[in-house]
Coordinates of C-alpha atoms and ligand atoms in Angstrom, one line a residue:
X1168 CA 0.0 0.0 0.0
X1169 CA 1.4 3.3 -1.1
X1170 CA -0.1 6.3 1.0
X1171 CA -0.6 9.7 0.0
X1172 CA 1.9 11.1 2.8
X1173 CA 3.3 9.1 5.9
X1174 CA 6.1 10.3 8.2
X1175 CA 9.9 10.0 7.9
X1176 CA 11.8 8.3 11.1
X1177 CA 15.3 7.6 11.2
X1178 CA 17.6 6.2 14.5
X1179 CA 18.8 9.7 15.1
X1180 CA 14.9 10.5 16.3
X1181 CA 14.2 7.6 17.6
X1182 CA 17.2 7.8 20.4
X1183 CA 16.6 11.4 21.0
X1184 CA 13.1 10.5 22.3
X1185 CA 14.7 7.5 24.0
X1186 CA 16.5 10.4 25.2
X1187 CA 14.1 12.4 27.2
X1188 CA 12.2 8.8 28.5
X1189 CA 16.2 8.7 30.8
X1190 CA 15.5 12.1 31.8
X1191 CA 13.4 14.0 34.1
X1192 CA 11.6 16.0 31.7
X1193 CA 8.5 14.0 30.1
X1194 CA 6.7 17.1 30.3
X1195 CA 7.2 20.5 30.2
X1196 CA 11.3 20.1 30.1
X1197 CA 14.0 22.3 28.5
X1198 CA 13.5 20.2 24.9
X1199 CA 10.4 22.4 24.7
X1200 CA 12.4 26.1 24.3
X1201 CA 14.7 24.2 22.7
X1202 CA 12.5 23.3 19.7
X1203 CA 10.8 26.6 19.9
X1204 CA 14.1 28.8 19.6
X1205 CA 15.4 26.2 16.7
X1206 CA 12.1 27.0 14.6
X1207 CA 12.0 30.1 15.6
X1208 CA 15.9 30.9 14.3
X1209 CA 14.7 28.8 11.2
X1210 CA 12.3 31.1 9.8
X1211 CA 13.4 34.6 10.9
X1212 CA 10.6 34.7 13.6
X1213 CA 11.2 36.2 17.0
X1214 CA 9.0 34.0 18.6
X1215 CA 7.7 30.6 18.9
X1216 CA 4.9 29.0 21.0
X1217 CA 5.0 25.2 20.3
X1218 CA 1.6 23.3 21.6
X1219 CA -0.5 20.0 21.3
X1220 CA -1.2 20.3 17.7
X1221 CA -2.2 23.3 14.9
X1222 CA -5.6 23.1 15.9
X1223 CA -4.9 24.0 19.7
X1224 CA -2.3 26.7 18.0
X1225 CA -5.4 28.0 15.8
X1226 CA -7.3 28.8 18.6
X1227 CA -4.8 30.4 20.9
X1228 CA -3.8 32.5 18.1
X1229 CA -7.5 33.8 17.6
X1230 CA -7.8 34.4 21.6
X1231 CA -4.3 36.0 20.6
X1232 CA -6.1 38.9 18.5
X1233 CA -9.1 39.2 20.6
X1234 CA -11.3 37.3 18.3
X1235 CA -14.7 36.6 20.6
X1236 CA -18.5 36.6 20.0
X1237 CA -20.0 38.7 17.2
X1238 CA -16.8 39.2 15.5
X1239 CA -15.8 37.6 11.9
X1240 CA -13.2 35.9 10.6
X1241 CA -12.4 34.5 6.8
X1242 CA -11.2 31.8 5.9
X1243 CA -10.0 29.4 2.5
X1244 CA -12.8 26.9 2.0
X1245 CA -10.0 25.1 0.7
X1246 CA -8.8 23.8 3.9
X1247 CA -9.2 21.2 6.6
X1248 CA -12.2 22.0 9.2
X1249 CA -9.8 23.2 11.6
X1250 CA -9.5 26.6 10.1
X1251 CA -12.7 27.4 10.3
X1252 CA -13.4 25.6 13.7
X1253 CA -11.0 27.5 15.5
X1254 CA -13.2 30.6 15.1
X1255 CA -16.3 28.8 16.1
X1256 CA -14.3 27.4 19.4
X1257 CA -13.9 31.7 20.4
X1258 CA -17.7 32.1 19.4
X1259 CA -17.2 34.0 16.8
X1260 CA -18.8 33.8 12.9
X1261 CA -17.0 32.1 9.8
X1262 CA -17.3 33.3 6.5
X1263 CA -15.2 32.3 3.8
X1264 CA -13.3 33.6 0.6
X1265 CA -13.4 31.8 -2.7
X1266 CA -9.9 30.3 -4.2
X1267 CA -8.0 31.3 -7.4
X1268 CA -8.5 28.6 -10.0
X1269 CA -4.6 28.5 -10.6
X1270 CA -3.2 28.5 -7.3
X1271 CA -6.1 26.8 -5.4
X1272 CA -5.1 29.1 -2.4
X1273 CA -7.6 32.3 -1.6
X1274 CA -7.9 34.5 -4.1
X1275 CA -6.7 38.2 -3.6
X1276 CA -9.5 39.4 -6.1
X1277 CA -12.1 37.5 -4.6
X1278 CA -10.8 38.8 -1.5
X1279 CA -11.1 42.5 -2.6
X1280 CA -14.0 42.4 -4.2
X1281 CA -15.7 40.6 -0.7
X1282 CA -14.0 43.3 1.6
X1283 CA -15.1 46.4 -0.3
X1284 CA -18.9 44.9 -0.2
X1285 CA -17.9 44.4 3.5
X1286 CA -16.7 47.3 4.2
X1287 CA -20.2 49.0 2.6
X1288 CA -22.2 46.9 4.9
X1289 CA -20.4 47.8 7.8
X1290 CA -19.4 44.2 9.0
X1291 CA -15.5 43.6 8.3
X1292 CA -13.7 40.8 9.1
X1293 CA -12.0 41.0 12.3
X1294 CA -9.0 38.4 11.3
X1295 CA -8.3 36.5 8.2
X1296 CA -7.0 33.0 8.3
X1297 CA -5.1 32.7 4.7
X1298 CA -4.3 28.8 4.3
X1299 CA -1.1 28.1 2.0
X1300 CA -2.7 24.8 0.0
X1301 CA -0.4 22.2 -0.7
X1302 CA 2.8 23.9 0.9
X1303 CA 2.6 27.0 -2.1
X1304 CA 2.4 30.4 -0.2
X1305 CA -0.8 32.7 -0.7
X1306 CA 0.1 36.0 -1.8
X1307 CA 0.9 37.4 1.0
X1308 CA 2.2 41.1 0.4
X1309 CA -1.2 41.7 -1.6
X1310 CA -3.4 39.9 1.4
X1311 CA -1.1 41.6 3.9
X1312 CA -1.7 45.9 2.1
X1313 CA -5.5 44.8 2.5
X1314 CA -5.3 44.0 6.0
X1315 CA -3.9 47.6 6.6
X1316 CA -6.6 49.4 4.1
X1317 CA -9.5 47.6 5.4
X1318 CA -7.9 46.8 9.3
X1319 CA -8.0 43.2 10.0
X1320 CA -5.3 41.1 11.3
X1321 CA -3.5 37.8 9.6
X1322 CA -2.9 34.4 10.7
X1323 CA -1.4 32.1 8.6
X1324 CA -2.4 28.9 8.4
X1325 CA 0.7 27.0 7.6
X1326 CA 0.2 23.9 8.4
X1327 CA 1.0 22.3 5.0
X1328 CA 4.2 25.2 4.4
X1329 CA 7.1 24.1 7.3
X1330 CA 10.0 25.0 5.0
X1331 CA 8.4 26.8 2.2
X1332 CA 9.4 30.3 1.2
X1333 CA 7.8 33.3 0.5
X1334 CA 9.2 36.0 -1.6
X1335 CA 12.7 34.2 -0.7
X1336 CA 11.7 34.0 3.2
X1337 CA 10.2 31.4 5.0
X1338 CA 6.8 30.5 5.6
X1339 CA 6.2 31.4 9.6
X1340 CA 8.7 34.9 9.6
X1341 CA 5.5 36.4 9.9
X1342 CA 6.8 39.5 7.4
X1343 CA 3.2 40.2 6.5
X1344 CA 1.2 38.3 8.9
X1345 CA 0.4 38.9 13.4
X1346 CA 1.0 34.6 13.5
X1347 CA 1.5 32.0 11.4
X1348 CA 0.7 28.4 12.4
X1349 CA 2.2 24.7 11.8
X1350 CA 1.5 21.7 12.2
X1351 CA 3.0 18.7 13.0
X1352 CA 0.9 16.1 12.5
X1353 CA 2.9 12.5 10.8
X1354 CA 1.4 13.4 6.9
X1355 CA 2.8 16.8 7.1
X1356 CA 6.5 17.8 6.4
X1357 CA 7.6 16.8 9.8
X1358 CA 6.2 15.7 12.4
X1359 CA 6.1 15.4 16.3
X1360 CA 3.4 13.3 16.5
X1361 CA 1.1 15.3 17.5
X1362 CA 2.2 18.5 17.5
X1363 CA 1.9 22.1 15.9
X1364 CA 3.7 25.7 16.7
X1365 CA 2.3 29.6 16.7
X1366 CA 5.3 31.8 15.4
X1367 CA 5.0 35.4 15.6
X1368 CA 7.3 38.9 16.1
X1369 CA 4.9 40.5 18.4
X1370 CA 5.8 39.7 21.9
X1371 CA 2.9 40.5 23.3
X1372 CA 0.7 38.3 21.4
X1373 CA 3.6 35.4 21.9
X1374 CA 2.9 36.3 26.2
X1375 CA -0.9 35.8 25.9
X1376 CA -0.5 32.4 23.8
X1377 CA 2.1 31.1 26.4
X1378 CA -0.5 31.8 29.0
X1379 CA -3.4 30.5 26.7
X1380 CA -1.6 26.9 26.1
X1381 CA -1.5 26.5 30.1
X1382 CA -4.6 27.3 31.6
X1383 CA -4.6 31.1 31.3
X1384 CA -2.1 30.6 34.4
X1385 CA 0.7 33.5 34.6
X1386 CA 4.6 32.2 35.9
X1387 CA 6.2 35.3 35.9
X1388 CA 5.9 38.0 38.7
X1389 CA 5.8 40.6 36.2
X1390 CA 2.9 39.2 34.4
X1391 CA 0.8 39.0 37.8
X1392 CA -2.0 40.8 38.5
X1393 CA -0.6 41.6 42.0
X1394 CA 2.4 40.8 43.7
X1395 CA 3.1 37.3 44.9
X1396 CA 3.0 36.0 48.3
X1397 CA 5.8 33.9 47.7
X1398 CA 7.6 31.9 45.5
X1399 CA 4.9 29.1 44.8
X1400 CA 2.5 31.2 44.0
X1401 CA 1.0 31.5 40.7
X1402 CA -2.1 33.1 39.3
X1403 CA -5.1 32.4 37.1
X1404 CA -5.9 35.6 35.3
X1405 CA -8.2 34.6 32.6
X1406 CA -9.5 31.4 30.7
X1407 CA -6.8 29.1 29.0
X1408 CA -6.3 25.2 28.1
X1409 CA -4.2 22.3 28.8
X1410 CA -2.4 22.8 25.2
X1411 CA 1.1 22.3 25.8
X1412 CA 3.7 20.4 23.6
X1413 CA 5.6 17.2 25.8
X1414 CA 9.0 17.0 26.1
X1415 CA 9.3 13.5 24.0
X1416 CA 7.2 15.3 21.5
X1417 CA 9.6 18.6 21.4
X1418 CA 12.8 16.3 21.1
X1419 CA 11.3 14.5 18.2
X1420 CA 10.9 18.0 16.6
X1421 CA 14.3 18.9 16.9
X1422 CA 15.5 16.1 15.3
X1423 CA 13.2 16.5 12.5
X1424 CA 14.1 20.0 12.0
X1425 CA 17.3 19.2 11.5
X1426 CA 16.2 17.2 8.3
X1427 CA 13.4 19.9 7.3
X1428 CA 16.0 21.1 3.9
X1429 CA 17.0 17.5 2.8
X1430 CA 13.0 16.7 3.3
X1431 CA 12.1 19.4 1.4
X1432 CA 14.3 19.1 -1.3
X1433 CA 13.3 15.6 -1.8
X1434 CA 9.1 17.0 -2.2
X1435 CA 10.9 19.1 -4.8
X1436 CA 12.3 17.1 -6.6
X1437 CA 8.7 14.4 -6.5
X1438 CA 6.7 16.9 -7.6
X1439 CA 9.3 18.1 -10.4
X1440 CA 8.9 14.7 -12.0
X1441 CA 5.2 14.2 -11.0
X1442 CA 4.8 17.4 -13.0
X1443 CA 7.4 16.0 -16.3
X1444 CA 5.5 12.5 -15.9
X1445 CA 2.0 13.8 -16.5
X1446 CA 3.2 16.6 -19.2
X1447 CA 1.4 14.1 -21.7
X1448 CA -1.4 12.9 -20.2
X1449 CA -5.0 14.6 -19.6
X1450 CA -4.6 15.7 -16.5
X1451 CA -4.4 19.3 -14.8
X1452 CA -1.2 19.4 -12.6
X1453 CA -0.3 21.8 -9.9
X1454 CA 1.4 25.0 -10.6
X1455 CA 5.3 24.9 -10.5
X1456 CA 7.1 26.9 -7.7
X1457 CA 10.4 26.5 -6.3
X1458 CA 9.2 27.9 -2.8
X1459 CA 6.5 25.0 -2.0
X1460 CA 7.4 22.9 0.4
X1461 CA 5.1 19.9 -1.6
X1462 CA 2.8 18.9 1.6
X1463 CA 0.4 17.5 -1.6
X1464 CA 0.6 17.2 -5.1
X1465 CA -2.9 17.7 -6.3
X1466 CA -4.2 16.7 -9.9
X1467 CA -7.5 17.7 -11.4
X1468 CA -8.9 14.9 -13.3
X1469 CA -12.1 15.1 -15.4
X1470 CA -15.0 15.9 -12.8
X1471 CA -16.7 12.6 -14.4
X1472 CA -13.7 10.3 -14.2
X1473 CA -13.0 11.4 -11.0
X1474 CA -14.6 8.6 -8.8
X1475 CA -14.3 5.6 -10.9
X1476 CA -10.2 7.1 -10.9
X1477 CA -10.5 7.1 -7.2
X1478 CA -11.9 3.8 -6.3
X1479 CA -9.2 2.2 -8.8
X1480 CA -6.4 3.7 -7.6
X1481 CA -7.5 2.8 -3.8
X1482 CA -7.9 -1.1 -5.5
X1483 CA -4.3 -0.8 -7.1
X1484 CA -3.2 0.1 -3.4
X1485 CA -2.6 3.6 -4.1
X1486 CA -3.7 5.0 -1.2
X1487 CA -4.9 8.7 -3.0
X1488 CA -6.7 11.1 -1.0
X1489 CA -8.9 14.1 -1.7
X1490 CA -7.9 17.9 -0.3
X1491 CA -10.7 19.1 0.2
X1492 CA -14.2 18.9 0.8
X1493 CA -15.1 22.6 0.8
X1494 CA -15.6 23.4 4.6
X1495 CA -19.0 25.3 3.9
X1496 CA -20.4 22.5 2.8
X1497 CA -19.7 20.2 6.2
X1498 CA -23.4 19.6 7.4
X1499 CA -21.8 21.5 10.5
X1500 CA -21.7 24.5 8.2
X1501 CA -24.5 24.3 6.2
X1502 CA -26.3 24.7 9.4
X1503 CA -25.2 28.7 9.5
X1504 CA -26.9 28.5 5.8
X1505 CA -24.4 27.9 3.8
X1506 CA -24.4 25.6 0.8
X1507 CA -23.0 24.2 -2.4
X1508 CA -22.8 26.9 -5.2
X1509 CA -21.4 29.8 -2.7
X1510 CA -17.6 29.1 -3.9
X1511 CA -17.8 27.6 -7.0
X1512 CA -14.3 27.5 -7.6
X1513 CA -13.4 25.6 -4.5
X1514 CA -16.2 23.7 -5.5
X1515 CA -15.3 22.6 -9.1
X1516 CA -12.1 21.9 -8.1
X1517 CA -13.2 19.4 -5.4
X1518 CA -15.3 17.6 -8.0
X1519 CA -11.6 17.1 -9.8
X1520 CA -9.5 16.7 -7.4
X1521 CA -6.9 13.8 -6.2
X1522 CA -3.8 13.8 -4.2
X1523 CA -1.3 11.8 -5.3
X1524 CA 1.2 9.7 -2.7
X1525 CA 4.1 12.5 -1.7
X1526 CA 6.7 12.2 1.0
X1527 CA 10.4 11.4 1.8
X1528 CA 10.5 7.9 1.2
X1529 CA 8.3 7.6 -1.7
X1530 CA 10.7 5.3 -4.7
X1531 CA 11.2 6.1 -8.1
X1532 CA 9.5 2.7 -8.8
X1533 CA 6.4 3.6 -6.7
X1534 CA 6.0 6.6 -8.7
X1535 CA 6.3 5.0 -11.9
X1536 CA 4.0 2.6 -10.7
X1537 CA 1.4 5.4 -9.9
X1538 CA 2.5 7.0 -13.3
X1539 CA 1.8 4.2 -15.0
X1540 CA -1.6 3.4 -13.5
X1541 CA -2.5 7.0 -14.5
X1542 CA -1.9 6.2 -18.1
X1543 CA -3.5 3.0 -18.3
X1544 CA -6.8 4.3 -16.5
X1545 CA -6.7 7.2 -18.9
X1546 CA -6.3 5.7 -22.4
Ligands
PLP825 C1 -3.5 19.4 9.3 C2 -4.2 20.7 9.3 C3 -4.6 21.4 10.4 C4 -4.7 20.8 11.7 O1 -3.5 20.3 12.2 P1 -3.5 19.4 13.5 O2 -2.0 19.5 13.9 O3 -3.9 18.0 13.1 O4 -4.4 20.0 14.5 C5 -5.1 22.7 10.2 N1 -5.2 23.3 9.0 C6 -4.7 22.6 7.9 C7 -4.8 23.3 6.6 C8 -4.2 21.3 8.0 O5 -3.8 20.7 6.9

């Protein structure tokens, strides 16, 4: 069985989780800062706040920017629920933005165009959750000059871009965004996991989402509501979670950090020849970009071949998946009144859509062997 992404673990990561089981720290130990400073460094960021998983570092980062009831926040409904829960989990409303047919990430004119009838209407969005698709950037110089004309923040939801660039930095420097997110998770591009990381420049907003992961509980004197009556104390001063990252999970995240440019170089150069591979067939590949980090490589097939494709790669053991089912049309959000025919590009290309197997240890011969399928089911 060939899956569509699985994880990359070497000996390396295996003993330096073996590591932290000898040590003290299962919890809550110094491999925690360690993993947050090394991702941090990584991608030009000042700081990092790692946590349970991207969806835990989704929600922190709304509490982050204030984001509560009555307020609105936008979202790709190209994405995985968790984007659009996040905001539901601070009571506030979802709305979405439709996708560029090219780039399958939220389109800037669509954006516009929504913002400016927004704007009329007297009900901007608060925060906007741009989602890089498949590991390619959104445009985010364009996204970010709209966020100061109209006065919304940004957080990026990365969770398919550990390692991409952007305009020759990387994805999570947070150059035109409050916070960008990652995740973790074993398909993504590494993994801890379980896992996921809140990366901003804004110290403030990195403060409140330390707090946030750990029950809203404040450590440090200074961050006290009063002074303490002695060196135990601590103090609850408002609302947060039990989010935090484990030490065994924070080791394995080093580790795989130190990997990220040899893993990502190896997407490359899968998708390069996914995309020379299918040059002659009927298919509709991705756009090329040297700053993807290659989470997916998504193909359109014909809307009307698309299931018959599906089940037969799943009976040649070609584990395919599809990315995504629009979020508004969940039954969760077609209860707010949304439905099928409100983002008709995100729609059509759902009808086509088909990731194809991509990660570090995918062969030359498995490809072929998915190539060739391709071109038999085809012709
Ligand atoms: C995987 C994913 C998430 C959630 O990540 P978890 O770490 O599993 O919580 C959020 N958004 C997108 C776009 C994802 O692909």
């Amino acid at each position: 069985m060939i899956p569509y992404g699985r994880q990359s673990i070497d000996e390396a990561d295996i003993a330096s989780v073996i590591e932290v089981l000898h040590s003290e720290w299962l919890t809550q130990g110094p491999g925690i800062a360690s993993f947050e400073e090394a991702m941090a460094s990584y991608c030009h960021a000042k700081h990092a706040v790692a946590v349970c998983n991207a969806t835990a570092a989704l929600h922190i980062a709304c509490l982050a920017l204030g984001v509560g009831k009555g307020d609105l926040v936008w979202t790709s409904p190209n994405t995985f629920v968790a984007s659009a829960n996040c905001v539901r989990y601070c009571d506030a409303d979802v709305d979405f933005v439709d996708i560029d047919s090219k780039t399958l990430n939220m389109s800037v004119k669509a954006l516009t165009i929504k913002l400016e009838k927004a704007k009329q209407q007297g009900r901007l969005p608060k925060v906007v959750i741009p989602v890089h698709f498949s590991g390619l950037s959104c445009e985010m110089e364009a996204i970010f000059a709209l966020s100061k004309q109209y006065g919304f923040r940004i957080i990026e939801d990365a969770s398919h871009a550990v390692g991409a660039e952007y305009n020759g930095y990387p994805v999570g420097s947070c150059k035109y965004s409050d916070i960008t997110v990652f995740s973790f998770h074993p398909v993504k591009i590494i993994t801890t996991g379980e896992g996921g990381m809140a990366l901003t420049n804004q110290a403030h907003l990195a403060d409140q989402m330390v707090r946030l992961r750990s029950h809203g509980i404040a450590q440090k004197p200074e961050h006290m509501v009063s002074a303490p009556q002695g060196a135990w104390e601590y103090q609850q001063i408002e609302l947060g979670h039990n989010y935090r990252m484990t030490n065994l999970q924070a080791a394995l995240g080093v580790s795989q950090l130190k990997k990220l440019p040899e893993f990502i170089a190896k997407r490359r150069a899968i998708a390069k020849r996914y995309h020379d591979l299918l040059a002659e067939l009927p298919v509709v590949r991705p756009v090329t970009s040297n700053e993807s980090s290659w989470h997916l490589y998504a193909v359109r097939f014909p809307a009307e071949k698309r299931k018959a494709i599906f089940d037969a790669f799943r009976k040649a053991d070609i584990w395919v998946q599809v990315h995504y089912i629009p979020v508004h049309t969940q039954p969760y959000y077609a209860s707010f009144g949304f439905t099928w025919g409100d983002f008709p590009e995100a729609e059509r290309y759902y009808n086509e859509a088909i990731s194809l197997p991509l990660f570090f240890d995918l062969t030359i011969e498995e490809q072929d062997y998915i190539i060739d399928f391709i071109r038999n089911f085809l012709s």
